[in-house]
Amino acid sequence: MGVKFIGLEPCSSFGGEIPACPHGPMLLFERADGGRKAGRQFYACAACRDRKACAFFLWRDERLAPEKARQWRERVARATAAAPVADHRARFLRAEEILRLGGRYCVDCSQVLAGSEASLHSAHETRPVDPTLVRPSELLRPRSANSSEAQYLFSEATLAALLTLLNAAGARRVLCCGAPRLHERLQQQPGGPQSLMLDCDRRYEEFWPPEKLCVYNMFNHHMFCTHGWDVYREFVQRDGGEGLVVVIDPPFGGRLEALALTLQSITVTRDAAEGRPATSTLLPVFLILPYFNEPDVLRSLPALHMTDMRVEYENHHKYTSAAAGGRKHGSPVRLFTSLPAERVELPPPLYRRCPPCRRWVHVDNRHCPQCDRCTSKDGRPYQHCDLCERCVKITWRHCSGCGRCALPAHPCAAERPAALSRPRDSTTGQKRKRRK
Ligand SMILES: [Zn+2]
Ligand SMILES: [Zn+2]
Ligand SMILES: [Zn+2]
Ligand SMILES: [Zn+2]
Ligand SMILES: [Zn+2]
Ligand SMILES: [Zn+2]
């Protein structure tokens, strides 16, 4: 990757403070592309990957004149004050009052409409809102995939599996970071774990009061409203910090090193609960990301491991089950957790317990006696290659030219196309047949 994550670091141009953009403290990165600017460090927005969405940017070695720094701060303050949520509670109470009688929601303006306002939005897409509304996420238009705030909603099957796992983990309180569906469901279950939603999507402020929602950026642990800190701290430290689980469903492609810092900060807050003995263990985490992020997750969060649970979203064509029109091998999104694998009990008939692995795996994931584990990552059964001494994707063939398994159409090191079809890989071929 061309850019290395450094962290949240102070800056001399800002008097030793971390420079901020309207999305909170900025992250420090380093160019690592080997080009002319390699090694040069810069501050960039923690929320928006696209400079068009947030233009704040600063080279670390660039000296900002005091006047420039003052203007920078002013621009940030202006952008933050202009946000529609100056008063979260006022918006919530207003929407609650309207919705008590049943009202309409303008999807284009992302706003609950009073009866008298409806005519102003006659050209917009509006939806009726039931006074007993329990799933506001259904009203909002999902943000587009390219947006830093893109949000996908868990399917029913995924929600049910998560709830089972949370109960099994002894969760009493759940911090839902970017998981609005889960928050909604937990709010509907008075006997179950309590939940607090931490989310950067301000549209939810009309539906959840400040005690239930903090507008928050998970990549720099930033609260957009100062009262959020009190709500968050009380929630995390309740019951001496016991029974707290964090569920994070981040936008894919976000910086995992930054999320790791955030999880550390939450752990520190929890451990500061009164009467809690000091520990250094990460709090219980459920993190949701595609299987191919596994190496990144393990690098940044070595306390986590990947489970075989396929996480499905109802509003995404690829990240859903095959039955719902997704890819043939099911959703590529997985649940990562810090709970011991043995305690992550996944429901039949889709999952089974593998006794030698002592964990639950998808029924399509076969145990390889040579590797001594269930080896599939992407959802397809893998095959063992005796020459490589490991399991590989079923579409791969052993290439004698390269001395390893690869897709048949790979750019071959030996540049001998004949080597591809002439098997040294007869062993793997036989294995495949025997397994059928
Ligand atoms: Zn920003
Ligand atoms: Zn409108
Ligand atoms: Zn196994
Ligand atoms: Zn194997
Ligand atoms: Zn091989
Ligand atoms: Zn080759």
XYZ file of C-alpha atoms and ligand atoms in Angstrom:
442
model
C 0.000 0.000 0.000
C 1.219 3.479 -0.795
C 0.332 4.999 2.527
C 1.369 3.916 6.007
C -0.729 4.671 9.070
C 1.178 6.409 11.854
C -1.479 7.375 14.375
C -3.027 10.314 16.183
C -0.060 12.625 16.630
C 0.391 16.243 17.748
C 1.483 18.902 15.303
C 3.781 21.851 15.941
C 1.733 24.163 13.689
C -1.170 23.673 16.101
C 0.716 24.268 19.311
C 1.263 20.573 19.979
C -2.376 19.597 19.427
C -3.653 17.069 16.922
C -4.984 19.076 13.961
C -8.706 18.637 13.424
C -11.040 18.803 10.438
C -14.825 18.948 10.714
C -14.691 15.179 11.306
C -12.553 15.453 14.419
C -8.845 14.795 15.010
C -6.983 13.987 11.806
C -4.901 10.858 11.311
C -1.208 10.985 10.550
C 0.001 8.946 7.571
C 3.280 8.472 5.757
C 3.852 8.180 2.023
C 5.437 4.794 1.438
C 5.212 4.495 -2.317
C 8.937 4.757 -2.996
C 8.399 7.922 -5.004
C 9.848 11.361 -4.461
C 7.618 12.031 -1.463
C 8.217 8.670 0.209
C 8.684 9.028 3.935
C 6.877 12.357 4.060
C 4.145 12.444 6.674
C 0.780 14.125 6.381
C -2.449 14.662 8.293
C -5.682 13.617 6.591
C -9.353 13.294 7.464
C -10.254 10.247 9.547
C -13.703 9.908 7.985
C -13.401 10.691 4.290
C -10.943 8.915 2.065
C -11.804 11.266 -0.774
C -10.225 14.710 -0.595
C -13.265 16.038 -2.448
C -15.452 15.106 0.523
C -13.119 16.704 3.074
C -10.415 19.008 1.784
C -8.442 19.373 5.020
C -4.865 18.200 4.509
C -1.491 19.147 5.940
C 2.082 17.938 5.460
C 3.587 17.366 8.878
C 6.793 19.223 8.048
C 4.853 22.143 6.605
C 4.989 25.175 8.885
C 1.607 26.877 9.111
C 1.874 30.568 9.921
C -0.124 31.375 13.110
C -2.584 33.360 11.013
C -3.113 30.354 8.692
C -3.618 28.037 11.680
C -6.180 30.466 13.093
C -8.069 30.502 9.787
C -7.937 26.701 9.673
C -9.503 26.456 13.136
C -12.161 28.965 12.147
C -13.091 27.002 9.055
C -13.411 23.828 11.137
C -15.554 25.586 13.740
C -17.804 27.015 11.025
C -18.248 23.667 9.284
C -19.019 21.947 12.576
C -21.519 24.584 13.711
C -23.308 24.471 10.387
C -24.174 20.812 10.920
C -27.917 20.347 11.338
C -27.533 18.748 14.695
C -26.702 21.634 16.893
C -29.326 20.262 19.192
C -29.863 16.558 18.993
C -32.561 16.457 21.653
C -34.595 19.218 20.045
C -34.654 17.327 16.754
C -35.571 14.102 18.479
C -38.417 15.663 20.481
C -39.791 17.442 17.436
C -39.790 14.232 15.378
C -41.248 12.260 18.260
C -44.102 14.743 18.609
C -44.916 14.526 14.898
C -44.584 10.765 14.715
C -46.852 10.202 17.703
C -49.733 10.877 15.340
C -48.091 9.196 12.361
C -46.415 11.458 9.852
C -44.324 11.357 6.727
C -40.607 11.140 6.184
C -38.931 12.971 3.313
C -36.279 10.644 1.981
C -34.713 13.360 -0.175
C -34.312 15.818 2.696
C -33.792 13.122 5.401
C -36.333 14.729 7.670
C -39.543 13.929 9.496
C -42.298 16.206 8.159
C -45.013 17.916 10.135
C -48.398 17.925 8.398
C -48.049 21.588 7.488
C -44.663 20.946 5.841
C -45.813 18.157 3.560
C -46.798 20.469 0.718
C -43.260 21.916 0.579
C -41.946 18.421 -0.188
C -44.629 17.391 -2.687
C -42.021 16.879 -5.416
C -39.836 14.732 -3.127
C -39.936 11.074 -2.267
C -41.804 10.809 1.021
C -42.839 7.770 3.010
C -45.542 7.362 5.633
C -44.244 6.634 9.116
C -46.074 4.352 11.456
C -46.323 5.779 15.007
C -45.050 2.433 16.313
C -41.955 2.661 14.137
C -39.238 0.406 15.434
C -36.893 0.274 12.454
C -35.910 3.785 11.389
C -33.133 2.286 9.251
C -35.841 1.218 6.811
C -36.864 4.806 6.202
C -33.477 6.243 5.422
C -32.023 5.940 1.976
C -28.844 3.894 2.253
C -25.827 6.001 1.442
C -23.950 5.037 -1.678
C -21.141 2.523 -1.555
C -18.485 5.112 -2.328
C -19.400 7.324 0.563
C -17.404 7.055 3.745
C -20.724 6.719 5.500
C -21.992 3.894 3.288
C -24.191 1.742 5.397
C -25.516 -1.725 4.860
C -28.217 -3.330 6.925
C -27.932 -6.816 8.423
C -30.290 -9.487 7.125
C -32.703 -11.182 9.530
C -30.589 -14.350 9.624
C -27.458 -12.382 10.519
C -29.299 -10.418 13.201
C -30.602 -13.605 14.766
C -27.143 -15.191 14.771
C -25.573 -12.074 16.306
C -28.185 -11.956 19.063
C -27.553 -15.595 19.912
C -23.812 -14.968 20.067
C -24.232 -11.863 22.205
C -26.381 -13.756 24.686
C -23.920 -16.638 24.761
C -21.129 -14.145 25.420
C -23.020 -12.873 28.460
C -23.500 -9.423 26.940
C -25.423 -7.021 29.147
C -24.573 -3.903 27.188
C -23.705 -3.604 23.514
C -21.960 -0.672 21.875
C -23.249 -0.707 18.303
C -20.695 1.052 16.096
C -22.214 1.442 12.653
C -24.729 -1.341 13.245
C -28.124 0.414 13.248
C -30.166 -2.742 12.693
C -28.678 -4.440 15.703
C -29.333 -1.373 17.849
C -32.957 -1.297 16.721
C -33.409 -4.957 17.508
C -31.831 -4.680 20.947
C -34.048 -1.715 21.761
C -37.075 -3.876 21.013
C -36.026 -6.545 23.503
C -36.578 -5.135 26.979
C -35.154 -8.231 28.723
C -32.074 -8.512 26.521
C -28.813 -6.577 26.496
C -29.050 -2.792 26.440
C -27.504 -0.922 23.571
C -25.967 2.406 22.705
C -25.495 3.334 19.070
C -22.298 5.113 18.043
C -22.727 6.236 14.467
C -21.655 9.045 12.199
C -25.050 9.180 10.477
C -26.827 12.214 11.905
C -30.103 11.253 10.277
C -30.703 8.876 13.173
C -30.919 11.793 15.596
C -34.590 12.192 14.808
C -35.257 8.643 15.915
C -32.959 8.059 18.873
C -32.538 10.448 21.826
C -29.058 11.451 23.030
C -29.129 8.622 25.597
C -29.418 6.052 22.817
C -27.278 7.529 20.067
C -23.969 9.368 20.033
C -22.927 10.858 16.717
C -19.434 9.516 16.522
C -16.516 8.768 14.220
C -15.094 5.324 14.915
C -11.814 6.020 13.073
C -10.609 8.717 15.457
C -12.832 7.999 18.481
C -14.444 11.390 18.074
C -17.800 12.545 19.470
C -19.515 15.200 17.442
C -21.417 16.449 20.509
C -19.664 16.893 23.821
C -22.573 15.407 25.787
C -21.828 12.171 23.891
C -18.806 11.577 26.112
C -20.932 11.500 29.288
C -23.471 9.130 27.760
C -20.742 6.890 26.395
C -18.684 6.801 29.612
C -21.687 6.030 31.798
C -22.748 3.226 29.444
C -19.298 1.660 29.164
C -18.570 1.829 32.895
C -21.989 0.722 34.171
C -21.847 -2.429 36.369
C -18.129 -1.898 36.780
C -17.643 -2.388 33.046
C -18.893 -5.992 33.241
C -20.851 -7.480 30.342
C -19.829 -4.907 27.742
C -19.427 -6.040 24.123
C -18.553 -3.849 21.138
C -20.005 -4.673 17.740
C -18.299 -2.803 14.899
C -19.517 -2.887 11.340
C -17.078 -0.458 9.719
C -17.129 0.791 6.153
C -14.979 -1.697 4.239
C -11.584 -0.310 3.315
C -11.332 1.813 6.454
C -8.072 1.910 8.386
C -7.875 -1.033 10.770
C -4.932 0.475 12.650
C -7.213 3.391 13.496
C -9.982 1.047 14.646
C -7.457 -0.770 16.814
C -6.613 2.516 18.563
C -10.332 3.149 19.055
C -10.857 -0.273 20.631
C -7.911 0.372 22.917
C -9.474 3.670 23.996
C -12.819 1.994 24.740
C -11.002 -0.686 26.741
C -9.218 2.014 28.750
C -12.559 3.726 29.471
C -14.063 0.425 30.593
C -11.089 -0.386 32.802
C -11.388 3.000 34.498
C -14.758 1.896 35.913
C -14.858 2.202 39.652
C -13.672 -0.863 41.520
C -12.424 -2.601 38.398
C -9.117 -4.415 38.743
C -6.522 -3.280 36.211
C -6.119 -5.619 33.231
C -4.682 -5.248 29.794
C -7.100 -7.512 27.930
C -9.069 -6.115 25.044
C -12.779 -5.927 25.716
C -15.016 -8.459 23.883
C -15.273 -7.382 20.243
C -17.372 -8.442 17.268
C -15.871 -6.940 14.118
C -17.400 -7.419 10.688
C -15.266 -7.426 7.524
C -14.711 -9.506 4.382
C -12.605 -12.657 4.727
C -9.834 -11.200 2.561
C -9.169 -8.585 5.243
C -8.076 -11.351 7.622
C -4.314 -10.602 7.369
C -4.933 -6.878 8.037
C -7.200 -7.630 10.979
C -4.663 -9.989 12.550
C -1.879 -7.476 12.059
C -3.752 -4.626 13.768
C -5.817 -6.654 16.211
C -3.940 -9.852 17.080
C -6.465 -10.646 19.826
C -9.123 -11.277 17.170
C -9.692 -14.302 14.967
C -11.910 -14.914 11.975
C -14.965 -17.101 12.433
C -16.720 -18.898 9.603
C -19.945 -16.948 10.144
C -21.127 -15.349 6.923
C -22.526 -11.911 7.555
C -25.275 -10.945 5.147
C -26.738 -7.588 4.290
C -30.208 -7.113 2.998
C -29.381 -4.110 0.795
C -26.208 -5.297 -0.892
C -26.285 -7.512 -3.976
C -22.946 -9.219 -3.315
C -22.835 -9.388 0.453
C -25.881 -11.540 0.787
C -26.746 -15.235 0.659
C -26.760 -17.184 -2.607
C -30.496 -17.743 -2.105
C -31.063 -13.982 -1.957
C -29.212 -13.507 -5.234
C -25.669 -13.061 -3.913
C -22.509 -14.814 -5.010
C -22.593 -18.568 -5.379
C -20.452 -19.204 -2.333
C -22.455 -16.902 -0.098
C -21.461 -13.583 1.403
C -17.679 -13.033 1.644
C -18.185 -11.010 4.835
C -17.186 -12.668 8.103
C -17.454 -12.123 11.812
C -14.149 -11.563 13.621
C -14.118 -11.765 17.379
C -11.950 -11.785 20.463
C -14.108 -14.476 22.092
C -12.580 -17.967 22.171
C -13.483 -19.854 18.962
C -15.110 -22.598 21.000
C -17.664 -20.176 22.345
C -18.735 -18.903 18.931
C -21.555 -21.375 18.438
C -23.055 -21.003 14.959
C -26.536 -22.314 14.184
C -27.349 -25.434 12.163
C -28.174 -26.362 9.459
C -25.734 -23.891 7.859
C -22.972 -24.514 10.365
C -21.579 -27.562 12.134
C -19.100 -28.102 14.897
C -15.763 -29.492 13.743
C -14.451 -31.617 16.655
C -10.719 -31.541 15.740
C -10.846 -27.759 15.132
C -13.037 -27.248 18.205
C -14.954 -24.545 16.438
C -18.096 -24.065 14.385
C -17.635 -23.884 10.627
C -19.851 -23.565 7.585
C -21.084 -26.939 6.281
C -19.201 -26.323 3.007
C -15.919 -25.972 4.890
C -14.235 -29.379 4.967
C -11.643 -30.515 7.437
C -8.316 -31.241 5.765
C -6.488 -34.088 7.544
C -3.105 -32.972 6.200
C -3.467 -29.343 7.303
C -5.413 -30.523 10.356
C -7.963 -27.747 10.101
C -10.971 -26.560 8.146
C -9.191 -24.527 5.529
C -11.785 -22.715 3.428
C -11.740 -18.944 3.707
C -13.783 -17.670 0.784
C -16.722 -20.047 1.212
C -15.700 -22.601 -1.417
C -14.298 -25.966 -0.403
C -10.492 -25.933 -0.669
C -8.293 -28.763 -1.942
C -5.017 -29.925 -0.499
C -1.913 -29.728 -2.669
C 0.722 -32.229 -1.581
C 3.470 -30.324 -3.379
C 2.615 -26.997 -1.741
C 1.771 -28.819 1.489
C -1.260 -26.681 2.036
C -4.859 -26.219 0.955
C -5.581 -23.945 -1.977
C -8.644 -22.658 -3.776
C -10.397 -25.336 -5.793
C -9.927 -23.386 -9.033
C -6.135 -23.400 -8.644
C -3.758 -25.919 -10.235
C -0.246 -26.735 -9.233
C 2.136 -25.161 -11.710
C 5.475 -26.906 -12.001
C 6.910 -23.845 -13.738
C 6.197 -21.621 -10.757
C 6.537 -24.386 -8.201
C 3.265 -23.465 -6.578
C -0.493 -23.473 -7.065
C -2.081 -20.687 -9.063
C -5.018 -19.952 -11.314
C -4.547 -21.825 -14.635
C -4.393 -18.482 -16.449
C -1.674 -16.978 -14.237
C 1.321 -15.170 -15.701
C 3.732 -18.056 -15.408
C 7.276 -17.570 -14.185
C 8.514 -20.312 -16.492
C 6.598 -18.893 -19.460
C 5.902 -22.428 -20.554
C 2.203 -22.690 -21.179
C 2.556 -26.471 -21.623
C 3.547 -26.805 -17.998
C 0.087 -25.698 -17.009
C -1.749 -28.529 -18.657
C 0.796 -31.268 -18.033
C 0.283 -32.339 -14.511
C 2.874 -32.816 -11.948
C -0.426 -32.087 -10.162
C -1.864 -35.505 -10.769
C -1.993 -36.018 -7.012
C -4.276 -33.070 -6.506
C -6.370 -34.160 -9.460
C -6.964 -37.519 -7.876
C -7.840 -35.986 -4.593
C -10.424 -33.822 -6.152
C -12.043 -36.812 -7.794
C -12.011 -38.875 -4.647
C -13.698 -36.138 -2.731
C -16.597 -35.777 -5.108
Zn -12.718 15.600 7.542
Zn -37.999 16.994 1.048
Zn -11.940 -28.703 11.079
Zn -4.908 -29.072 3.443
Zn 0.466 -26.681 -5.270
Zn 3.342 -20.964 -13.448
